[in-house]
């Protein structure tokens, strides 16, 4: 098969690596890709927002299936556009992508299908929002309605913090139009877990769960990032999987299908496991980053076959098979991240990797034939092992061999599973 992956981060490197590894007959293209992806696939110098040009490329090169990594092209309707041109593509259409593109829309969907989630109010007037926050008290969560590159959520411990977040979104408009409307939510306490599922409109196939680590510093302190590391399985929370399937994934897929807007692609449920059970924090409409980097090394199936089954609405024919053992990913970040990262720092990598370790590139580029930093999350350093502690030891021993000035990483990835 000829497969075209759109995106250029660690998630896309993991997707390309898995697609390539499962059947070397597959020819993989990636736009724009990154230096790690370029070692195993053909990179195309098009950005994810150049939808017209991406479709032209898919048509000219007779691509069998296009797979979209990031959310922006999905919420911008890349799937509708490709389908109009009869180009096979994996992912939700623009309407379905609103599950991630509008938090207010996602809340309404959850309300209709009785999915457990935090109590909330949707508001587009600053004074009213402030009054609601004062009435509810702190802690309270403020969310910009639209996409905000993972920065639109504030878990406010005080009313003052909540007011600052509301003012930034609604008055100063730091997220542009994305923040003119806000969702104000009850603050949930507990441990977070991610469950991704393949969905073809009817059939829901959940993947093994994983746990991300959003805050930049050990002990979940400091500002939020895109994710500083992940691991899978999550043994101490897995007992909740049947409930997550029955009360979250299936009702959404079945409910949307019954309303005549079937969901197709990856459904990402970000959950808080509270003392009253799992509650949804957010839906995304794509693979997670860095969750993908730990899940795909555990998958036995040919990923291309699953994607094709989704696109052809015959996911019921697929049985997902998972490797025993565990997988851990630790992000090596550039100095400054999650603020503006230092770019252009020379990188050296270990010469050899074992079959059970991967270094997925994210924020890297080549400058005069030297690999240098080019973004906040530079690499996802991943390892698999018989259990979490073995995978974790391998990942941490490998990250010591990745060198660039000011490299930082969390030293407690997967620690919650071991305590
Ligand atoms: P999101 O961008 O929606 O994933 O939110 C970013 C992070 O904010 C989540 O990973 C949680 O850690 C936190 N968060 C979001 N919503 C809530 C909530 N209702 N209660 C507590 N924490 C939340
Ligand atoms: N790891 C969080 C996300 O992909 O949204």
Short mmCIF file of C-alpha atoms in Angstrom, two decimals, residues 58-410:
data_model
loop_
_atom_site.label_atom_id
_atom_site.label_comp_id
_atom_site.label_asym_id
_atom_site.label_seq_id
_atom_site.Cartn_x
_atom_site.Cartn_y
_atom_site.Cartn_z
CA UNK A 58 -2.34 12.14 -2.93
CA UNK A 59 -4.02 12.11 -6.32
CA UNK A 60 -0.84 12.38 -8.41
CA UNK A 61 0.93 9.67 -6.42
CA UNK A 62 -2.09 7.34 -6.31
CA UNK A 63 -2.03 7.17 -2.51
CA UNK A 64 -4.13 4.28 -1.18
CA UNK A 65 -4.78 5.93 2.16
CA UNK A 66 -4.00 9.28 3.79
CA UNK A 67 -3.74 9.35 7.60
CA UNK A 68 -3.99 12.66 9.48
CA UNK A 69 -1.95 13.13 12.67
CA UNK A 70 -2.79 16.60 14.08
CA UNK A 71 -6.16 18.14 14.92
CA UNK A 72 -5.97 21.37 12.92
CA UNK A 73 -6.42 19.90 9.44
CA UNK A 74 -9.25 17.72 10.78
CA UNK A 75 -11.19 20.64 12.26
CA UNK A 76 -10.48 22.52 9.01
CA UNK A 77 -12.27 19.78 7.06
CA UNK A 78 -9.41 17.96 5.32
CA UNK A 79 -11.43 14.72 5.37
CA UNK A 80 -14.47 16.30 3.68
CA UNK A 81 -12.17 17.86 1.10
CA UNK A 82 -10.39 14.58 0.27
CA UNK A 83 -13.67 12.66 0.15
CA UNK A 84 -15.14 15.18 -2.27
CA UNK A 85 -12.22 14.36 -4.55
CA UNK A 86 -12.72 10.60 -3.95
CA UNK A 87 -9.32 10.31 -2.21
CA UNK A 88 -9.29 7.66 0.56
CA UNK A 89 -8.54 9.20 3.95
CA UNK A 90 -8.57 8.07 7.60
CA UNK A 91 -10.04 10.48 10.15
CA UNK A 92 -13.22 12.28 11.23
CA UNK A 93 -14.91 14.83 9.00
CA UNK A 94 -15.28 18.49 9.97
CA UNK A 95 -18.58 17.96 11.76
CA UNK A 96 -17.19 15.08 13.87
CA UNK A 97 -13.94 16.93 14.56
CA UNK A 98 -15.94 19.50 16.52
CA UNK A 99 -15.70 17.04 19.41
CA UNK A 100 -12.18 18.42 19.82
CA UNK A 101 -12.62 21.78 18.07
CA UNK A 102 -15.32 23.07 20.42
CA UNK A 103 -15.38 22.17 24.10
CA UNK A 104 -18.96 23.47 24.35
CA UNK A 105 -20.03 21.14 21.53
CA UNK A 106 -18.27 18.21 23.24
CA UNK A 107 -20.08 18.99 26.50
CA UNK A 108 -23.44 18.99 24.71
CA UNK A 109 -22.68 15.63 23.11
CA UNK A 110 -21.77 14.21 26.53
CA UNK A 111 -24.95 15.63 28.02
CA UNK A 112 -27.13 14.06 25.30
CA UNK A 113 -25.57 10.61 25.69
CA UNK A 114 -25.25 10.81 29.49
CA UNK A 115 -21.48 10.45 29.48
CA UNK A 116 -20.04 11.09 32.95
CA UNK A 117 -18.18 14.41 32.96
CA UNK A 118 -17.64 17.53 35.10
CA UNK A 119 -20.60 19.89 35.69
CA UNK A 120 -20.20 23.01 33.56
CA UNK A 121 -21.57 26.26 32.18
CA UNK A 122 -20.90 27.70 28.74
CA UNK A 123 -20.60 31.51 28.66
CA UNK A 124 -19.63 34.20 26.16
CA UNK A 125 -19.97 37.33 28.33
CA UNK A 126 -17.04 38.21 30.59
CA UNK A 127 -19.12 39.77 33.41
CA UNK A 128 -21.48 36.80 33.47
CA UNK A 129 -18.55 34.39 33.46
CA UNK A 130 -16.96 36.23 36.37
CA UNK A 131 -20.23 36.19 38.31
CA UNK A 132 -20.57 32.43 37.71
CA UNK A 133 -17.02 31.82 38.96
CA UNK A 134 -17.71 33.88 42.11
CA UNK A 135 -20.90 31.93 42.71
CA UNK A 136 -19.17 28.52 42.28
CA UNK A 137 -15.95 29.33 44.14
CA UNK A 138 -12.47 27.86 43.63
CA UNK A 139 -10.94 25.52 42.62
CA UNK A 140 -12.56 25.83 39.20
CA UNK A 141 -11.51 25.10 35.62
CA UNK A 142 -11.61 27.68 32.81
CA UNK A 143 -11.44 26.40 29.22
CA UNK A 144 -11.28 28.39 26.00
CA UNK A 145 -13.98 26.89 23.77
CA UNK A 146 -11.85 26.47 20.62
CA UNK A 147 -8.45 25.02 19.77
CA UNK A 148 -5.61 26.71 21.66
CA UNK A 149 -2.61 24.43 21.04
CA UNK A 150 -3.12 22.75 24.42
CA UNK A 151 -2.83 26.05 26.29
CA UNK A 152 -6.49 26.97 26.64
CA UNK A 153 -7.17 25.27 29.99
CA UNK A 154 -6.55 26.80 33.43
CA UNK A 155 -7.13 24.80 36.59
CA UNK A 156 -7.62 27.81 38.89
CA UNK A 157 -6.95 27.22 42.57
CA UNK A 158 -8.21 30.71 43.48
CA UNK A 159 -10.93 33.07 42.21
CA UNK A 160 -8.17 35.54 41.33
CA UNK A 161 -6.49 32.97 39.05
CA UNK A 162 -9.85 32.18 37.43
CA UNK A 163 -10.48 35.87 36.81
CA UNK A 164 -7.05 36.28 35.21
CA UNK A 165 -7.75 33.31 32.91
CA UNK A 166 -11.19 34.65 31.95
CA UNK A 167 -9.76 38.11 31.25
CA UNK A 168 -6.94 36.65 29.12
CA UNK A 169 -9.33 34.56 27.01
CA UNK A 170 -12.38 36.84 26.76
CA UNK A 171 -11.02 40.39 27.03
CA UNK A 172 -7.39 40.24 25.90
CA UNK A 173 -8.28 37.46 23.44
CA UNK A 174 -4.91 35.72 23.78
CA UNK A 175 -6.36 32.67 21.98
CA UNK A 176 -8.07 34.81 19.32
CA UNK A 177 -11.60 33.72 18.45
CA UNK A 178 -11.01 30.38 20.27
CA UNK A 179 -11.48 32.12 23.63
CA UNK A 180 -14.44 34.44 23.06
CA UNK A 181 -16.59 31.66 24.45
CA UNK A 182 -15.50 29.72 27.55
CA UNK A 183 -16.53 26.53 29.29
CA UNK A 184 -16.31 26.82 33.08
CA UNK A 185 -16.09 23.44 34.75
CA UNK A 186 -16.19 21.80 38.11
CA UNK A 187 -12.66 20.81 39.17
CA UNK A 188 -12.26 17.03 39.22
CA UNK A 189 -9.73 15.33 41.47
CA UNK A 190 -8.11 12.00 40.77
CA UNK A 191 -5.66 10.37 38.39
CA UNK A 192 -5.77 10.87 34.64
CA UNK A 193 -5.84 8.16 32.00
CA UNK A 194 -6.16 8.15 28.21
CA UNK A 195 -8.19 5.61 26.27
CA UNK A 196 -8.03 5.73 22.47
CA UNK A 197 -10.39 3.79 20.25
CA UNK A 198 -10.69 3.02 16.56
CA UNK A 199 -14.23 3.83 15.42
CA UNK A 200 -15.74 3.20 11.96
CA UNK A 201 -19.17 4.71 12.58
CA UNK A 202 -20.51 1.50 14.15
CA UNK A 203 -17.78 -0.65 15.67
CA UNK A 204 -15.66 0.66 18.56
CA UNK A 205 -12.30 -1.02 19.19
CA UNK A 206 -10.60 0.41 22.29
CA UNK A 207 -6.82 0.31 22.46
CA UNK A 208 -4.79 -0.41 25.58
CA UNK A 209 -4.90 2.51 28.01
CA UNK A 210 -2.01 4.86 28.73
CA UNK A 211 -1.21 7.69 31.09
CA UNK A 212 0.26 11.02 29.99
CA UNK A 213 2.17 13.47 32.24
CA UNK A 214 1.12 17.03 31.38
CA UNK A 215 2.95 19.32 33.86
CA UNK A 216 6.58 20.07 33.05
CA UNK A 217 8.16 19.16 36.42
CA UNK A 218 8.35 16.04 38.58
CA UNK A 219 5.45 15.49 40.97
CA UNK A 220 3.02 17.11 38.47
CA UNK A 221 4.27 20.60 39.27
CA UNK A 222 4.76 23.59 36.98
CA UNK A 223 2.93 24.72 33.86
CA UNK A 224 1.17 22.28 31.50
CA UNK A 225 2.91 21.00 28.39
CA UNK A 226 1.75 18.91 25.44
CA UNK A 227 2.85 15.89 27.51
CA UNK A 228 6.24 15.06 29.07
CA UNK A 229 5.98 11.29 28.89
CA UNK A 230 3.59 8.35 28.94
CA UNK A 231 3.36 4.67 29.76
CA UNK A 232 1.13 1.71 29.01
CA UNK A 233 -0.47 -0.35 30.51
CA UNK A 234 -1.85 1.53 33.54
CA UNK A 235 -2.30 -1.49 35.83
CA UNK A 236 -3.77 0.30 38.84
CA UNK A 237 -6.59 1.90 36.76
CA UNK A 238 -7.40 -0.83 34.22
CA UNK A 239 -10.33 -2.16 36.19
CA UNK A 240 -12.25 0.87 34.90
CA UNK A 241 -11.95 -0.10 31.24
CA UNK A 242 -15.29 -1.92 30.87
CA UNK A 243 -17.08 1.07 32.39
CA UNK A 244 -15.21 3.49 30.10
CA UNK A 245 -16.21 1.40 27.12
CA UNK A 246 -19.86 1.10 28.17
CA UNK A 247 -20.44 4.62 29.46
CA UNK A 248 -18.14 6.73 27.29
CA UNK A 249 -16.89 5.26 24.01
CA UNK A 250 -19.92 3.21 22.93
CA UNK A 251 -22.62 5.77 23.83
CA UNK A 252 -20.80 8.48 21.86
CA UNK A 253 -20.22 6.29 18.78
CA UNK A 254 -23.74 4.82 18.88
CA UNK A 255 -25.39 8.13 19.72
CA UNK A 256 -23.70 10.03 16.91
CA UNK A 257 -24.52 7.25 14.44
CA UNK A 258 -28.17 7.29 15.51
CA UNK A 259 -28.27 11.06 14.94
CA UNK A 260 -27.08 10.54 11.38
CA UNK A 261 -23.54 11.86 11.94
CA UNK A 262 -21.47 8.69 12.41
CA UNK A 263 -17.98 9.14 13.82
CA UNK A 264 -15.02 7.66 11.96
CA UNK A 265 -11.36 7.69 12.98
CA UNK A 266 -9.66 7.77 16.35
CA UNK A 267 -11.73 8.76 19.36
CA UNK A 268 -9.49 9.94 22.20
CA UNK A 269 -11.05 10.02 25.66
CA UNK A 270 -9.06 11.97 28.25
CA UNK A 271 -10.41 10.78 31.61
CA UNK A 272 -10.12 11.65 35.26
CA UNK A 273 -10.55 8.57 37.45
CA UNK A 274 -12.31 10.19 40.41
CA UNK A 275 -13.49 8.56 43.61
CA UNK A 276 -16.85 8.27 41.86
CA UNK A 277 -15.36 6.52 38.83
CA UNK A 278 -14.18 7.75 35.42
CA UNK A 279 -15.27 11.16 34.10
CA UNK A 280 -14.38 12.64 30.73
CA UNK A 281 -12.09 15.70 30.79
CA UNK A 282 -11.89 16.04 27.03
CA UNK A 283 -12.36 14.32 23.71
CA UNK A 284 -9.77 14.55 20.97
CA UNK A 285 -10.29 13.34 17.43
CA UNK A 286 -6.81 11.95 16.74
CA UNK A 287 -4.00 9.93 18.26
CA UNK A 288 -2.47 11.40 21.44
CA UNK A 289 1.07 12.69 21.61
CA UNK A 290 3.00 11.06 23.42
CA UNK A 291 0.41 8.31 24.05
CA UNK A 292 0.87 6.98 20.50
CA UNK A 293 4.59 6.50 21.11
CA UNK A 294 3.88 3.96 23.89
CA UNK A 295 0.79 2.28 22.45
CA UNK A 296 1.95 1.46 18.92
CA UNK A 297 5.04 -0.54 19.99
CA UNK A 298 2.60 -2.79 21.90
CA UNK A 299 0.30 -3.37 18.89
CA UNK A 300 0.75 -6.67 17.05
CA UNK A 301 -1.57 -5.95 14.09
CA UNK A 302 -0.65 -4.33 10.81
CA UNK A 303 -1.77 -0.76 11.50
CA UNK A 304 -2.42 -0.08 7.81
CA UNK A 305 -4.95 -2.89 7.75
CA UNK A 306 -6.83 -1.39 10.70
CA UNK A 307 -6.88 2.05 9.07
CA UNK A 308 -8.19 0.56 5.85
CA UNK A 309 -10.86 -1.40 7.74
CA UNK A 310 -12.04 1.84 9.37
CA UNK A 311 -12.07 3.72 6.06
CA UNK A 312 -14.05 0.83 4.47
CA UNK A 313 -16.41 0.48 7.48
CA UNK A 314 -15.51 -3.14 8.25
CA UNK A 315 -13.73 -2.68 11.58
CA UNK A 316 -15.80 -5.59 12.97
CA UNK A 317 -13.47 -7.89 10.98
CA UNK A 318 -10.45 -6.79 13.04
CA UNK A 319 -9.31 -8.19 16.36
CA UNK A 320 -6.69 -6.06 18.09
CA UNK A 321 -3.74 -8.02 19.46
CA UNK A 322 -1.39 -6.59 22.08
CA UNK A 323 2.06 -7.58 23.21
CA UNK A 324 2.41 -8.42 26.87
CA UNK A 325 4.79 -6.30 28.90
CA UNK A 326 5.01 -2.54 29.13
CA UNK A 327 6.06 0.51 27.19
CA UNK A 328 7.42 3.83 28.52
CA UNK A 329 8.17 7.11 26.74
CA UNK A 330 10.15 9.99 28.26
CA UNK A 331 10.19 13.32 26.43
CA UNK A 332 13.53 15.12 26.09
CA UNK A 333 12.61 18.82 25.98
CA UNK A 334 14.53 21.88 24.83
CA UNK A 335 15.48 24.63 27.29
CA UNK A 336 12.64 27.11 27.71
CA UNK A 337 9.84 24.60 27.03
CA UNK A 338 6.84 24.92 27.59
CA UNK A 339 7.70 28.57 26.95
CA UNK A 340 9.51 29.47 23.72
CA UNK A 341 12.18 26.75 23.30
CA UNK A 342 15.78 27.32 22.24
CA UNK A 343 16.20 26.27 18.62
CA UNK A 344 19.36 25.39 16.73
CA UNK A 345 21.15 23.50 19.55
CA UNK A 346 23.37 20.70 18.14
CA UNK A 347 22.24 17.17 19.04
CA UNK A 348 24.11 13.89 19.34
CA UNK A 349 22.26 10.58 19.51
CA UNK A 350 23.33 7.06 20.53
CA UNK A 351 24.73 5.12 17.55
CA UNK A 352 22.69 1.98 18.11
CA UNK A 353 19.23 1.17 19.36
CA UNK A 354 17.97 -2.23 20.47
CA UNK A 355 14.80 -3.80 19.03
CA UNK A 356 13.00 -2.63 22.16
CA UNK A 357 14.00 1.04 22.14
CA UNK A 358 12.97 3.88 19.87
CA UNK A 359 13.93 7.54 19.67
CA UNK A 360 11.02 9.31 18.02
CA UNK A 361 11.88 12.75 16.65
CA UNK A 362 9.56 15.70 17.31
CA UNK A 363 11.24 19.14 17.43
CA UNK A 364 14.35 18.46 15.34
CA UNK A 365 15.71 19.69 12.02
CA UNK A 366 18.91 19.48 10.00
CA UNK A 367 21.04 22.62 9.72
CA UNK A 368 24.15 22.31 7.51
CA UNK A 369 24.01 18.53 7.97
CA UNK A 370 23.91 18.86 11.75
CA UNK A 371 20.84 17.66 13.64
CA UNK A 372 19.62 20.53 15.87
CA UNK A 373 16.70 21.34 18.17
CA UNK A 374 13.72 22.95 16.44
CA UNK A 375 10.86 22.79 18.95
CA UNK A 376 9.92 22.27 22.59
CA UNK A 377 9.50 18.52 22.71
CA UNK A 378 12.64 17.37 20.90
CA UNK A 379 12.46 13.56 21.21
CA UNK A 380 10.29 10.87 22.70
CA UNK A 381 12.69 8.27 24.07
CA UNK A 382 10.79 4.99 24.32
CA UNK A 383 11.43 1.47 25.53
CA UNK A 384 9.52 -1.76 26.04
CA UNK A 385 10.16 -4.31 28.76
CA UNK A 386 8.69 -7.27 30.54
CA UNK A 387 7.10 -4.87 33.02
CA UNK A 388 6.90 -1.15 33.70
CA UNK A 389 10.06 -0.99 35.79
CA UNK A 390 12.14 -2.71 33.11
CA UNK A 391 10.74 -0.50 30.31
CA UNK A 392 11.30 2.56 32.46
CA UNK A 393 14.92 1.66 33.25
CA UNK A 394 15.62 1.17 29.54
CA UNK A 395 14.03 4.49 28.56
CA UNK A 396 15.93 6.40 31.25
CA UNK A 397 19.23 4.77 30.38
CA UNK A 398 18.68 5.70 26.71
CA UNK A 399 17.76 9.34 27.41
CA UNK A 400 21.14 9.77 29.13
CA UNK A 401 22.72 9.08 25.74
CA UNK A 402 20.75 11.83 23.99
CA UNK A 403 22.76 15.04 24.17
CA UNK A 404 21.91 18.67 23.56
CA UNK A 405 22.56 21.71 25.72
CA UNK A 406 19.93 22.34 28.39
CA UNK A 407 18.02 19.07 27.78
CA UNK A 408 15.37 18.54 30.44
CA UNK A 409 13.02 15.69 31.19
CA UNK A 410 10.84 14.42 34.01
#
